[in-house]
Amino acid sequence: MKSTTKKIFVLILLGMGFMCLPNIKLNFSFGQKSNVKIPKQSAAYTESFIHVDGNWTLTATKAWCDGLGTWQEPYVIEDVTIDSGGTGSGIFINNSKNDYFIIRNCTVYNAGSGTYDAGIKLENTNNGTLTNNNCSNNPQYGILLLNFCYNNT
């Protein structure tokens, strides 16, 4: 009887230990890297930053953006390479609640190291689709969804 109780106790301890593992954040950073590995570019378009703050009018005039923002014809940001220069997020879309958009085949790297900096950051934004993007070599996050983001895939 004692060995069965010991086995159950050990199994419970192991189970509790495994449940705590996802909450552990490991940081193996040993300082700033001086050379950033630049990923392969997506296409001919190069930008340092794309920001949409609830209004797509200016962004829709760019050569790399097309569409109307509707479900049938969403805005499409496509084939853009973004070097964020070590500050902020490469693509930052916020307060876009009613427009539909797709970010496709973009390369975003060298975002900032702030708490909420990312290659692609969506904040308070709905109806987005991200496909075939390379968000590598960003110190914090590749893709970050923050504060009330719904219906994004």
PDB file of C-alpha atoms in Angstrom:
ATOM      1  CA  MET A   1       0.000   0.000   0.000  1.00  0.00           C
ATOM      2  CA  LYS A   2       2.845   2.385   0.845  1.00  0.00           C
ATOM      3  CA  SER A   3       4.560   1.870  -2.514  1.00  0.00           C
ATOM      4  CA  THR A   4       1.305   2.637  -4.378  1.00  0.00           C
ATOM      5  CA  THR A   5       0.886   5.841  -2.360  1.00  0.00           C
ATOM      6  CA  LYS A   6       4.498   6.817  -3.107  1.00  0.00           C
ATOM      7  CA  LYS A   7       3.992   6.194  -6.836  1.00  0.00           C
ATOM      8  CA  ILE A   8       0.851   8.324  -6.894  1.00  0.00           C
ATOM      9  CA  PHE A   9       2.619  11.086  -4.955  1.00  0.00           C
ATOM     10  CA  VAL A  10       5.581  11.062  -7.373  1.00  0.00           C
ATOM     11  CA  LEU A  11       3.252  11.113 -10.399  1.00  0.00           C
ATOM     12  CA  ILE A  12       1.345  14.081  -8.959  1.00  0.00           C
ATOM     13  CA  LEU A  13       4.617  15.962  -8.347  1.00  0.00           C
ATOM     14  CA  LEU A  14       5.839  15.226 -11.880  1.00  0.00           C
ATOM     15  CA  GLY A  15       2.503  16.325 -13.344  1.00  0.00           C
ATOM     16  CA  MET A  16       2.625  19.610 -11.416  1.00  0.00           C
ATOM     17  CA  GLY A  17       6.201  20.146 -12.544  1.00  0.00           C
ATOM     18  CA  PHE A  18       5.311  19.659 -16.218  1.00  0.00           C
ATOM     19  CA  MET A  19       2.372  22.062 -15.873  1.00  0.00           C
ATOM     20  CA  CYS A  20       4.774  24.791 -14.693  1.00  0.00           C
ATOM     21  CA  LEU A  21       7.201  24.377 -17.622  1.00  0.00           C
ATOM     22  CA  PRO A  22       5.239  26.549 -20.138  1.00  0.00           C
ATOM     23  CA  ASN A  23       5.401  29.455 -17.663  1.00  0.00           C
ATOM     24  CA  ILE A  24       9.202  29.536 -17.631  1.00  0.00           C
ATOM     25  CA  LYS A  25      10.777  32.071 -19.994  1.00  0.00           C
ATOM     26  CA  LEU A  26      14.423  31.421 -20.706  1.00  0.00           C
ATOM     27  CA  ASN A  27      16.644  34.204 -21.977  1.00  0.00           C
ATOM     28  CA  PHE A  28      20.014  33.115 -23.287  1.00  0.00           C
ATOM     29  CA  SER A  29      21.016  36.552 -24.539  1.00  0.00           C
ATOM     30  CA  PHE A  30      24.612  37.406 -23.726  1.00  0.00           C
ATOM     31  CA  GLY A  31      24.683  40.904 -25.132  1.00  0.00           C
ATOM     32  CA  GLN A  32      24.006  42.801 -28.310  1.00  0.00           C
ATOM     33  CA  LYS A  33      25.057  41.065 -31.502  1.00  0.00           C
ATOM     34  CA  SER A  34      26.983  43.392 -33.749  1.00  0.00           C
ATOM     35  CA  ASN A  35      26.156  41.614 -36.983  1.00  0.00           C
ATOM     36  CA  VAL A  36      22.561  40.946 -37.930  1.00  0.00           C
ATOM     37  CA  LYS A  37      21.992  38.096 -40.332  1.00  0.00           C
ATOM     38  CA  ILE A  38      19.885  39.520 -43.151  1.00  0.00           C
ATOM     39  CA  PRO A  39      17.261  37.107 -44.476  1.00  0.00           C
ATOM     40  CA  LYS A  40      16.589  36.678 -48.169  1.00  0.00           C
ATOM     41  CA  GLN A  41      14.538  39.581 -49.479  1.00  0.00           C
ATOM     42  CA  SER A  42      10.899  39.015 -50.396  1.00  0.00           C
ATOM     43  CA  ALA A  43      10.859  41.120 -53.547  1.00  0.00           C
ATOM     44  CA  ALA A  44      11.765  44.453 -55.091  1.00  0.00           C
ATOM     45  CA  TYR A  45      10.024  46.621 -52.470  1.00  0.00           C
ATOM     46  CA  THR A  46      12.079  47.758 -49.491  1.00  0.00           C
ATOM     47  CA  GLU A  47      10.780  49.806 -46.566  1.00  0.00           C
ATOM     48  CA  SER A  48      11.993  50.676 -43.091  1.00  0.00           C
ATOM     49  CA  PHE A  49       8.539  50.649 -41.471  1.00  0.00           C
ATOM     50  CA  ILE A  50       4.850  50.248 -42.303  1.00  0.00           C
ATOM     51  CA  HIS A  51       2.293  51.720 -39.895  1.00  0.00           C
ATOM     52  CA  VAL A  52      -1.474  51.675 -40.299  1.00  0.00           C
ATOM     53  CA  ASP A  53      -3.398  53.418 -37.514  1.00  0.00           C
ATOM     54  CA  GLY A  54      -7.026  52.655 -38.288  1.00  0.00           C
ATOM     55  CA  ASN A  55      -6.971  54.317 -41.712  1.00  0.00           C
ATOM     56  CA  TRP A  56      -5.653  52.472 -44.756  1.00  0.00           C
ATOM     57  CA  THR A  57      -5.991  55.403 -47.207  1.00  0.00           C
ATOM     58  CA  LEU A  58      -2.287  56.330 -47.357  1.00  0.00           C
ATOM     59  CA  THR A  59      -1.077  52.725 -47.244  1.00  0.00           C
ATOM     60  CA  ALA A  60      -3.402  51.742 -50.115  1.00  0.00           C
ATOM     61  CA  THR A  61      -1.626  54.242 -52.403  1.00  0.00           C
ATOM     62  CA  LYS A  62       1.693  52.369 -52.166  1.00  0.00           C
ATOM     63  CA  ALA A  63       2.792  50.106 -55.029  1.00  0.00           C
ATOM     64  CA  TRP A  64       3.079  47.111 -52.692  1.00  0.00           C
ATOM     65  CA  CYS A  65      -0.488  47.482 -51.337  1.00  0.00           C
ATOM     66  CA  ASP A  66      -3.650  46.659 -53.247  1.00  0.00           C
ATOM     67  CA  GLY A  67      -7.323  46.062 -52.479  1.00  0.00           C
ATOM     68  CA  LEU A  68     -10.352  47.803 -51.031  1.00  0.00           C
ATOM     69  CA  GLY A  69     -10.391  46.487 -47.457  1.00  0.00           C
ATOM     70  CA  THR A  70     -13.573  44.477 -47.953  1.00  0.00           C
ATOM     71  CA  TRP A  71     -14.050  40.784 -47.320  1.00  0.00           C
ATOM     72  CA  GLN A  72     -14.176  40.173 -51.076  1.00  0.00           C
ATOM     73  CA  GLU A  73     -11.193  42.455 -51.847  1.00  0.00           C
ATOM     74  CA  PRO A  74      -9.013  42.833 -48.752  1.00  0.00           C
ATOM     75  CA  TYR A  75      -6.019  45.134 -48.626  1.00  0.00           C
ATOM     76  CA  VAL A  76      -2.935  43.099 -49.548  1.00  0.00           C
ATOM     77  CA  ILE A  77       0.551  44.074 -48.396  1.00  0.00           C
ATOM     78  CA  GLU A  78       2.800  41.840 -50.453  1.00  0.00           C
ATOM     79  CA  ASP A  79       6.436  41.296 -51.428  1.00  0.00           C
ATOM     80  CA  VAL A  80       7.968  43.868 -49.076  1.00  0.00           C
ATOM     81  CA  THR A  81      11.297  43.554 -47.273  1.00  0.00           C
ATOM     82  CA  ILE A  82      11.530  45.639 -44.107  1.00  0.00           C
ATOM     83  CA  ASP A  83      14.683  46.390 -42.122  1.00  0.00           C
ATOM     84  CA  SER A  84      13.353  48.063 -38.977  1.00  0.00           C
ATOM     85  CA  GLY A  85      16.766  49.472 -38.113  1.00  0.00           C
ATOM     86  CA  GLY A  86      16.661  48.134 -34.559  1.00  0.00           C
ATOM     87  CA  THR A  87      13.737  50.301 -33.415  1.00  0.00           C
ATOM     88  CA  GLY A  88      10.009  49.650 -33.132  1.00  0.00           C
ATOM     89  CA  SER A  89       8.066  47.085 -35.127  1.00  0.00           C
ATOM     90  CA  GLY A  90       8.518  46.497 -38.850  1.00  0.00           C
ATOM     91  CA  ILE A  91       4.813  46.297 -39.685  1.00  0.00           C
ATOM     92  CA  PHE A  92       2.522  47.826 -37.058  1.00  0.00           C
ATOM     93  CA  ILE A  93      -1.224  47.779 -37.654  1.00  0.00           C
ATOM     94  CA  ASN A  94      -3.398  49.153 -34.871  1.00  0.00           C
ATOM     95  CA  ASN A  95      -7.017  50.198 -34.440  1.00  0.00           C
ATOM     96  CA  SER A  96      -8.037  48.517 -37.689  1.00  0.00           C
ATOM     97  CA  LYS A  97     -11.320  46.933 -36.630  1.00  0.00           C
ATOM     98  CA  ASN A  98     -13.462  46.802 -39.788  1.00  0.00           C
ATOM     99  CA  ASP A  99     -11.038  46.510 -42.715  1.00  0.00           C
ATOM    100  CA  TYR A 100      -9.923  43.139 -44.063  1.00  0.00           C
ATOM    101  CA  PHE A 101      -6.252  42.720 -44.930  1.00  0.00           C
ATOM    102  CA  ILE A 102      -3.608  40.181 -45.907  1.00  0.00           C
ATOM    103  CA  ILE A 103       0.125  40.432 -45.266  1.00  0.00           C
ATOM    104  CA  ARG A 104       1.783  37.998 -47.646  1.00  0.00           C
ATOM    105  CA  ASN A 105       5.339  37.083 -48.660  1.00  0.00           C
ATOM    106  CA  CYS A 106       7.024  39.807 -46.596  1.00  0.00           C
ATOM    107  CA  THR A 107      10.409  39.662 -44.884  1.00  0.00           C
ATOM    108  CA  VAL A 108      10.678  41.678 -41.677  1.00  0.00           C
ATOM    109  CA  TYR A 109      13.861  41.758 -39.606  1.00  0.00           C
ATOM    110  CA  ASN A 110      15.891  43.850 -37.143  1.00  0.00           C
ATOM    111  CA  ALA A 111      12.910  45.099 -35.089  1.00  0.00           C
ATOM    112  CA  GLY A 112      13.553  46.875 -31.806  1.00  0.00           C
ATOM    113  CA  SER A 113      14.191  45.165 -28.498  1.00  0.00           C
ATOM    114  CA  GLY A 114      11.429  46.949 -26.578  1.00  0.00           C
ATOM    115  CA  THR A 115       8.931  44.885 -24.618  1.00  0.00           C
ATOM    116  CA  TYR A 116       6.274  44.991 -27.341  1.00  0.00           C
ATOM    117  CA  ASP A 117       8.404  45.352 -30.479  1.00  0.00           C
ATOM    118  CA  ALA A 118       7.937  42.704 -33.171  1.00  0.00           C
ATOM    119  CA  GLY A 119       8.519  42.016 -36.827  1.00  0.00           C
ATOM    120  CA  ILE A 120       4.746  42.204 -37.380  1.00  0.00           C
ATOM    121  CA  LYS A 121       2.604  43.664 -34.603  1.00  0.00           C
ATOM    122  CA  LEU A 122      -1.191  43.780 -34.641  1.00  0.00           C
ATOM    123  CA  GLU A 123      -2.844  45.726 -31.840  1.00  0.00           C
ATOM    124  CA  ASN A 124      -6.576  46.217 -31.383  1.00  0.00           C
ATOM    125  CA  THR A 125      -6.976  44.876 -34.924  1.00  0.00           C
ATOM    126  CA  ASN A 126      -9.372  42.417 -36.564  1.00  0.00           C
ATOM    127  CA  ASN A 127      -9.759  40.570 -39.876  1.00  0.00           C
ATOM    128  CA  GLY A 128      -6.095  40.031 -40.763  1.00  0.00           C
ATOM    129  CA  THR A 129      -4.484  37.100 -42.547  1.00  0.00           C
ATOM    130  CA  LEU A 130      -0.717  36.585 -42.447  1.00  0.00           C
ATOM    131  CA  THR A 131       0.758  34.057 -44.879  1.00  0.00           C
ATOM    132  CA  ASN A 132       4.259  33.079 -45.984  1.00  0.00           C
ATOM    133  CA  ASN A 133       6.091  35.815 -44.056  1.00  0.00           C
ATOM    134  CA  ASN A 134       9.644  35.629 -42.724  1.00  0.00           C
ATOM    135  CA  CYS A 135       9.897  37.410 -39.369  1.00  0.00           C
ATOM    136  CA  SER A 136      13.316  36.182 -38.279  1.00  0.00           C
ATOM    137  CA  ASN A 137      16.164  38.041 -36.561  1.00  0.00           C
ATOM    138  CA  ASN A 138      13.888  40.129 -34.341  1.00  0.00           C
ATOM    139  CA  PRO A 139      15.013  40.304 -30.681  1.00  0.00           C
ATOM    140  CA  GLN A 140      11.579  40.089 -29.024  1.00  0.00           C
ATOM    141  CA  TYR A 141       8.805  38.667 -31.198  1.00  0.00           C
ATOM    142  CA  GLY A 142       8.387  37.645 -34.807  1.00  0.00           C
ATOM    143  CA  ILE A 143       4.615  38.197 -34.790  1.00  0.00           C
ATOM    144  CA  LEU A 144       2.745  39.780 -31.880  1.00  0.00           C
ATOM    145  CA  LEU A 145      -1.013  40.180 -31.421  1.00  0.00           C
ATOM    146  CA  LEU A 146      -1.854  42.557 -28.600  1.00  0.00           C
ATOM    147  CA  ASN A 147      -5.039  43.917 -26.975  1.00  0.00           C
ATOM    148  CA  PHE A 148      -8.333  42.827 -28.495  1.00  0.00           C
ATOM    149  CA  CYS A 149      -7.278  41.174 -31.733  1.00  0.00           C
ATOM    150  CA  TYR A 150     -10.033  38.973 -33.165  1.00  0.00           C
ATOM    151  CA  ASN A 151     -10.526  36.988 -36.375  1.00  0.00           C
ATOM    152  CA  ASN A 152      -6.837  37.077 -37.353  1.00  0.00           C
ATOM    153  CA  THR A 153      -5.183  34.038 -38.935  1.00  0.00           C
TER     154      THR A 153
END
